Amino acid sequence: MEREINDSALSRYKKRMFVLVVVLALVSQLDFWEFIRHHPTGALAYLLAALPALPFIGIMATYGLYVAELRDELVRTVAKTSLLWSIVATLSVTTLWGFLEMLANAPHLQPLLVLPIFGIFLGIATALVNRRYE
Amino acid sequence: MKNRLRVLRAEREWSQADLAERLEVSRQSVNAIETGKFDPSLPLAFKLARLFETTIEGIFTDESQG
């Protein structure tokens, strides 16, 4: 029973994630191949370069849907609180790093790394917030 | 927020898992509410009151009201 409460949301989340990861792999492969072979420029280059970002945006939307579909209010509270803490941590670290880059010549942080950094903070925050309610 | 959940549950000889099943929430939720670590939403508080055939005030005590 306890597992059933949130399992339907988790099951839908896993299915959506699987589809998005497959789409991401296909789009990235086709996109890189197009850039290597045809060297697109101008607006087309911008359009093609933006394509792999769409599945990533979908992955974030999927996580939001998962949180919204959670039936157990404690688990939903843990998820929402963890999201807030991880957003704060990611913004703090990237802002700090921005100043280090600008003033102290620290190595450039690729914006593409922000999502994995957020994912790491989300994992840590979820574990810590969960402990509060144990 | 203080509550009488543990007492009410014990009177009926229900485990936390039993209560969780009746409320359609996780056992973790019942435990967190019982220990005062998590305040339930109003709909869940009403559900608890109906289940124990009492009022919300019969289960929960507002600690700010001396």
Coordinates of N, CA, C and O in Angstrom, one line a residue, chain A residues 1-2 5-6 71-75 77 130 132-134, chain B residues 21 24-29 31-32 37-38 40-41 44:
Chain A
M1 N 0.8 -1.2 0.0 CA 0.0 0.0 0.0 C 0.9 1.3 0.0 O 0.7 2.2 -0.8
E2 N 1.9 1.3 0.9 CA 2.7 2.4 1.0 C 3.4 2.8 -0.3 O 3.5 3.9 -0.7
I5 N 1.2 4.3 -3.2 CA 0.7 5.7 -3.1 C 1.5 6.6 -4.1 O 0.9 7.4 -4.7
N6 N 2.8 6.4 -4.2 CA 3.6 7.2 -5.1 C 4.1 6.5 -6.3 O 4.8 7.1 -7.1
R71 N 1.0 11.8 -4.7 CA -0.2 11.8 -3.9 C 0.0 12.0 -2.4 O -0.8 12.6 -1.7
D72 N 1.2 11.5 -2.0 CA 1.5 11.7 -0.5 C 2.0 13.0 -0.2 O 3.0 13.5 -0.8
E73 N 1.3 13.8 0.7 CA 1.7 15.2 0.8 C 3.1 15.4 1.5 O 3.7 16.4 1.3
L74 N 3.5 14.4 2.4 CA 4.8 14.5 3.0 C 5.9 14.4 1.9 O 6.8 15.2 1.8
V75 N 5.7 13.4 1.1 CA 6.7 13.1 0.0 C 6.8 14.3 -1.0 O 7.8 14.8 -1.4
T77 N 6.0 17.4 -0.1 CA 6.7 18.5 0.6 C 8.2 18.4 0.6 O 8.9 19.3 0.4
N130 N 14.8 14.7 3.7 CA 14.1 13.4 4.1 C 14.5 13.1 5.6 O 13.6 12.6 6.3
R132 N 14.9 15.1 8.0 CA 14.2 15.9 8.9 C 12.9 15.2 9.4 O 12.4 15.5 10.5
Y133 N 12.3 14.4 8.5 CA 11.0 13.8 8.8 C 11.1 12.4 9.2 O 10.1 11.7 9.4
E134 N 12.3 11.9 9.4 CA 12.5 10.4 9.8 C 12.2 10.3 11.3 O 12.4 11.2 12.1
Chain B
E21 N -2.7 3.2 5.7 CA -3.5 2.6 4.6 C -4.9 3.2 4.6 O -5.5 3.5 3.6
E24 N -4.7 6.6 3.1 CA -4.0 6.6 1.8 C -2.8 7.5 1.7 O -2.7 8.3 0.8
V25 N -2.0 7.4 2.8 CA -0.7 8.1 2.8 C 0.4 7.1 3.1 O 0.1 6.0 3.5
S26 N 1.6 7.6 3.1 CA 2.7 6.7 3.5 C 2.8 6.5 5.0 O 2.4 7.4 5.7
R27 N 3.5 5.5 5.5 CA 3.7 5.3 6.9 C 4.6 6.4 7.4 O 4.4 6.9 8.5
Q28 N 5.5 6.8 6.5 CA 6.4 7.9 6.9 C 5.6 9.2 7.3 O 6.0 9.9 8.2
S29 N 4.5 9.4 6.5 CA 3.7 10.6 6.8 C 3.0 10.5 8.1 O 3.0 11.4 8.9
N31 N 4.0 8.8 10.7 CA 5.0 8.9 11.7 C 5.4 10.4 11.9 O 5.5 10.9 13.0
A32 N 5.6 11.1 10.8 CA 6.0 12.5 10.9 C 4.9 13.4 11.5 O 5.2 14.3 12.3
K37 N 6.5 16.4 13.5 CA 7.5 17.0 12.6 C 6.9 17.5 11.3 O 7.5 18.3 10.6
F38 N 5.6 17.1 11.1 CA 5.0 17.5 9.8 C 3.5 17.8 10.2 O 2.8 17.0 10.8
P40 N -0.2 18.2 8.9 CA -1.0 17.8 7.7 C -1.7 18.9 7.1 O -2.0 19.9 7.7
S41 N -2.1 18.8 5.8 CA -3.0 19.8 5.2 C -4.3 19.7 5.8 O -4.7 18.8 6.5
L44 N -6.3 16.6 4.8 CA -5.9 15.4 5.6 C -6.3 15.5 7.0 O -6.7 14.4 7.6

